[in-house]
Amino acid sequence: MGELIFKGMKVEEIDLTNKLEGQVKLDIEQRASFNVKYTNDNLHCAANLTIDMMEKTAPMDFNFKISATAFLDCEPGMDKKEIHKKAYDEIYPNVRTLITTIMVNAGLPPIVIPKVKMDDSNIKLAGNEQENNGQLYS
């Protein structure tokens, strides 16, 4: 088992629509996606977490989306499933804090996203398909 070194994070997208009036109880539906892309030498990776939330009964009145990517260095020979788990553990608290801060500053309740349990059964590794820029693959 190796360790990941967190090198930084970039928020790629933030979108909030809040047309709710007065005191309302939110019934939020949430979708999340997480993927990790690697450099050809497997020594660096980019982990992307995208969260999409909407009010179940009025999705056009309240919806929120954030997409963020963490950049990490990997130790040589690390198992990709282990990298996947550890990368999620690195990015999750940062994205959770961003979401809570944005919600509170927008006059909404502090919404805290649940942490997904990463285990081998819900991690799917793709082949070494090259991305368009030739830098990272999943």
Rosetta silent file (secondary structure, phi, psi, omega in degrees, C-alpha in Angstrom):
SEQUENCE: MGELIFKGMKVEEIDLTNKLEGQVKLDIEQRASFNVKYTNDNLHCAANLTIDMMEKTAPMDFNFKISATAFLDCEPGMDKKEIHKKAYDEIYPNVRTLITTIMVNAGLPPIVIPKVKMDDSNIKLAGNEQENNGQLYS
SCORE:     score description
SCORE:     0.000 S_00000001
   1 L     0.000  129.524  178.577    0.000    0.000    0.000 S_00000001
   2 L  -109.614 -176.651  179.374    1.319    3.362   -0.977 S_00000001
   3 L  -118.823  154.021  173.468    0.338    6.907   -0.277 S_00000001
   4 E  -101.838  146.785  175.601   -1.007    9.682   -2.441 S_00000001
   5 E  -112.660  117.189 -179.686    0.358   13.209   -2.279 S_00000001
   6 E   -72.898  121.784 -178.272   -2.302   15.891   -2.719 S_00000001
   7 E  -104.015  -15.157  179.857   -0.968   18.538   -5.126 S_00000001
   8 E   150.597  176.113 -178.238   -4.024   20.748   -5.415 S_00000001
   9 E  -142.964  147.969  177.774   -7.587   21.029   -6.584 S_00000001
  10 E  -130.498  127.677  173.333   -9.426   22.882   -9.327 S_00000001
  11 E   -86.209  121.914 -176.780  -13.153   23.624   -9.377 S_00000001
  12 E   -95.694  -26.746 -178.618  -14.262   23.249  -12.975 S_00000001
  13 E  -154.489  134.564  169.550  -17.954   24.035  -12.618 S_00000001
  14 E  -136.204  127.720  179.028  -20.298   25.555  -10.056 S_00000001
  15 E  -141.726  124.599  179.928  -23.925   26.168  -10.918 S_00000001
  16 E  -131.853  127.740  170.597  -26.668   27.153   -8.460 S_00000001
  17 E  -118.541  122.385  179.886  -30.296   27.975   -9.169 S_00000001
  18 E  -135.016   93.719  178.522  -32.283   29.097   -6.121 S_00000001
  19 L  -110.457   17.878  179.856  -35.743   30.426   -6.903 S_00000001
  20 L   -73.427  142.404 -179.519  -37.320   29.146   -3.695 S_00000001
  21 L  -113.667  135.492  174.613  -39.385   31.680   -1.755 S_00000001
  22 L    67.828 -164.723 -179.741  -39.713   31.861    2.034 S_00000001
  23 L   -80.024  115.490  177.749  -39.188   29.001    4.451 S_00000001
  24 L  -130.913  150.291  175.709  -39.394   25.715    2.584 S_00000001
  25 L   -92.819  121.820 -178.634  -38.393   22.198    3.486 S_00000001
  26 L   -83.780  133.732  172.022  -36.005   20.848    0.882 S_00000001
  27 L  -117.104   93.484 -168.455  -36.376   17.281   -0.356 S_00000001
  28 E   -95.419  133.721  171.077  -33.121   16.916   -2.257 S_00000001
  29 E  -101.859  136.472 -176.973  -32.222   14.272   -4.772 S_00000001
  30 E  -128.576  139.703  171.833  -28.489   13.847   -5.292 S_00000001
  31 E  -124.585  145.210  178.573  -26.370   12.200   -7.970 S_00000001
  32 E  -138.571  147.104  171.584  -22.630   11.829   -7.809 S_00000001
  33 E  -135.723  145.907 -178.739  -19.933   10.590  -10.139 S_00000001
  34 E  -141.556  130.326  175.114  -16.286    9.991   -9.390 S_00000001
  35 E  -145.909  156.737 -178.193  -13.505    8.956  -11.715 S_00000001
  36 E  -125.073  133.029  175.924   -9.743    8.874  -11.716 S_00000001
  37 E  -117.952  145.285 -173.696   -7.478    9.376  -14.719 S_00000001
  38 E  -119.030  153.730  169.310   -3.790    8.466  -14.746 S_00000001
  39 E   -76.841  163.978 -177.777   -0.675    9.580  -16.575 S_00000001
  40 L   -58.863  -31.497 -179.740    1.013    6.933  -18.740 S_00000001
  41 L   -86.402   -0.556 -179.953    3.657    6.286  -16.070 S_00000001
  42 L    59.591   23.136  179.231    0.945    5.889  -13.359 S_00000001
  43 L  -100.260   -7.633  179.285    2.803    8.314  -11.084 S_00000001
  44 E  -140.109  149.767  176.230    0.186   11.088  -11.251 S_00000001
  45 E  -146.200  161.050  175.786   -3.588   11.110  -11.325 S_00000001
  46 E  -125.044  120.006 -177.763   -6.522   13.476  -11.562 S_00000001
  47 E  -107.299  119.944 -177.825   -9.599   12.559   -9.513 S_00000001
  48 E  -108.370  128.640  175.572  -12.860   14.212  -10.555 S_00000001
  49 E  -119.126  124.352  177.455  -15.917   14.400   -8.294 S_00000001
  50 E  -120.249  126.893  178.397  -19.163   15.777   -9.698 S_00000001
  51 E  -117.845  132.408  179.346  -22.184   16.344   -7.456 S_00000001
  52 E  -128.962  119.134 -179.389  -25.593   17.212   -8.880 S_00000001
  53 E  -122.396  148.175  173.845  -28.462   18.094   -6.511 S_00000001
  54 E  -153.736  153.729  174.831  -32.032   19.153   -7.141 S_00000001
  55 E   -72.677  127.005 -174.569  -35.263   19.628   -5.250 S_00000001
  56 L   -59.761  -41.638 -175.187  -37.374   16.553   -6.024 S_00000001
  57 L   -88.151  -18.880 -178.762  -40.672   18.408   -6.399 S_00000001
  58 L  -143.529   67.230 -175.974  -39.292   21.570   -8.038 S_00000001
  59 L   -62.667  -23.525  178.395  -35.984   20.831   -9.816 S_00000001
  60 L   -79.713  -19.797  179.645  -36.195   24.047  -11.838 S_00000001
  61 L   -87.717  -29.932  176.358  -36.513   26.125   -8.637 S_00000001
  62 E  -142.712  118.758  170.986  -33.542   24.592   -6.836 S_00000001
  63 E  -152.195  152.963 -175.640  -30.614   22.790   -8.378 S_00000001
  64 E  -147.416  136.871  175.963  -26.895   22.765   -7.739 S_00000001
  65 E  -139.041  136.600  173.647  -23.937   21.243   -9.545 S_00000001
  66 E  -136.874  139.827  175.490  -20.265   21.242   -8.707 S_00000001
  67 E  -132.467  123.417 -178.009  -17.425   19.515  -10.501 S_00000001
  68 E  -135.094  148.283  179.263  -13.942   19.519   -8.991 S_00000001
  69 E  -125.052  129.481  174.992  -10.701   17.744   -9.811 S_00000001
  70 E  -100.446  141.167  178.967   -7.919   16.897   -7.364 S_00000001
  71 E  -109.783  127.726 -173.165   -4.393   16.393   -8.648 S_00000001
  72 E  -135.920  150.609  171.261   -2.323   13.763   -6.860 S_00000001
  73 E  -100.009  140.673 -178.359    1.042   12.048   -7.087 S_00000001
  74 E  -112.539  147.962  173.602    1.058    8.246   -6.703 S_00000001
  75 L   -76.506  146.674  179.879    3.794    5.988   -5.394 S_00000001
  76 L   -57.523  138.510  175.465    5.166    3.547   -7.988 S_00000001
  77 L    81.508    5.492  179.812    3.331    0.218   -8.116 S_00000001
  78 L   -67.148  142.023  175.309    0.190    1.326   -6.270 S_00000001
  79 L   -69.503  134.938 -175.708   -2.961   -0.676   -6.981 S_00000001
  80 H   -65.358  -33.544  177.356   -5.461    1.396   -8.968 S_00000001
  81 H   -66.475  -36.765  177.085   -8.402    0.401   -6.768 S_00000001
  82 H   -67.413  -40.887  176.291   -6.441    1.586   -3.737 S_00000001
  83 H   -59.983  -44.106 -179.455   -5.615    4.845   -5.542 S_00000001
  84 H   -56.932  -48.578 -179.478   -9.315    5.263   -6.345 S_00000001
  85 H   -62.978  -47.525 -176.913  -10.302    4.892   -2.666 S_00000001
  86 H   -69.066  -35.282  177.875   -7.560    7.170   -1.377 S_00000001
  87 H   -64.540  -40.351  177.250   -8.179    9.801   -4.060 S_00000001
  88 H   -63.023  -42.694  178.436  -11.853    9.939   -3.038 S_00000001
  89 H   -61.972  -27.515  178.005  -10.798   10.315    0.609 S_00000001
  90 H   -78.754  -43.043 -173.784   -8.640   13.283   -0.450 S_00000001
  91 H   -83.145  -32.777 -174.010  -11.185   15.154   -2.579 S_00000001
  92 H   -54.095  -52.188 -177.221  -14.381   14.469   -0.589 S_00000001
  93 H   -62.510  -32.013  178.552  -13.732   16.743    2.438 S_00000001
  94 H   -67.903  -45.576  179.994  -12.708   19.621    0.162 S_00000001
  95 H   -68.848  -40.400  177.518  -15.826   19.377   -2.010 S_00000001
  96 H   -57.289  -45.710  179.763  -18.057   18.862    1.054 S_00000001
  97 H   -64.682  -42.330  177.681  -16.690   22.069    2.600 S_00000001
  98 H   -59.634  -46.679 -179.060  -17.126   24.009   -0.646 S_00000001
  99 H   -61.505  -47.448 -179.662  -20.760   22.898   -0.975 S_00000001
 100 H   -60.228  -44.286  179.891  -21.587   23.778    2.636 S_00000001
 101 H   -63.180  -45.349  179.636  -19.932   27.199    2.303 S_00000001
 102 H   -61.929  -45.076 -178.453  -21.708   28.000   -0.970 S_00000001
 103 H   -61.520  -47.657 -178.909  -25.099   26.971    0.424 S_00000001
 104 H   -63.330  -43.250  179.758  -24.753   29.047    3.595 S_00000001
 105 H   -69.361  -18.338  176.845  -23.524   32.097    1.671 S_00000001
 106 L   -91.427    4.810  178.857  -26.488   31.736   -0.704 S_00000001
 107 L    81.947   19.642  179.896  -28.900   31.929    2.239 S_00000001
 108 L  -107.141  165.648  175.413  -29.677   28.206    2.236 S_00000001
 109 L   -65.012  154.242 -179.464  -29.298   25.630    4.990 S_00000001
 110 L   -71.977   94.472 -179.113  -25.813   24.088    5.301 S_00000001
 111 L   -79.175  127.175  179.050  -26.228   21.037    3.084 S_00000001
 112 L  -112.964  121.598 -179.098  -23.666   18.322    3.838 S_00000001
 113 L   -76.404  142.389  177.985  -23.179   15.677    1.163 S_00000001
 114 L   -74.155  149.624  177.212  -22.948   12.068    2.367 S_00000001
 115 L   -85.076  133.573  178.571  -19.687   10.207    1.931 S_00000001
 116 L   -84.323  135.087  176.687  -19.857    7.246   -0.424 S_00000001
 117 L   -78.426  115.442  179.085  -18.341    4.023    0.869 S_00000001
 118 L   -91.027  112.737  171.851  -15.671    3.071   -1.636 S_00000001
 119 L  -131.484  170.468 -173.266  -15.139   -0.664   -1.766 S_00000001
 120 H   -57.941  -28.491 -176.409  -13.874   -2.987   -4.469 S_00000001
 121 H   -71.457  -25.274 -179.632  -17.395   -3.907   -5.606 S_00000001
 122 H  -108.579   17.518  174.938  -18.289   -0.361   -6.706 S_00000001
 123 L  -110.410  119.730  178.605  -14.958    0.532   -8.336 S_00000001
 124 L  -112.888  125.724  178.432  -14.758   -0.209  -12.045 S_00000001
 125 L   -98.458  130.024  177.137  -11.441    0.121  -13.809 S_00000001
 126 L   -88.606  169.480  175.788  -11.473    0.942  -17.504 S_00000001
 127 L   -70.690 -177.551 -178.553   -8.827   -0.085  -19.987 S_00000001
 128 L   -84.783   53.442  179.230   -5.949    2.156  -20.886 S_00000001
 129 L   -74.451  127.468 -178.555   -7.970    4.246  -23.325 S_00000001
 130 E   -74.002  139.654  173.484   -6.132    7.456  -24.115 S_00000001
 131 L   -81.128  163.713 -175.847   -7.901   10.755  -23.569 S_00000001
 132 L   -51.196  -39.658 -175.633   -7.894   13.331  -26.380 S_00000001
 133 L   -83.346   -4.431  177.588   -4.948   15.268  -24.993 S_00000001
 134 L    72.970    4.783 -176.392   -2.828   12.141  -24.571 S_00000001
 135 L   -90.661  -44.712 -173.448   -1.970   13.113  -21.000 S_00000001
 136 E  -126.002  149.167  171.545   -4.306   11.044  -18.828 S_00000001
 137 E  -134.301  159.720 -178.617   -6.156    7.772  -19.149 S_00000001
 138 L   -98.895    0.000    0.000   -8.725    6.107  -16.900 S_00000001
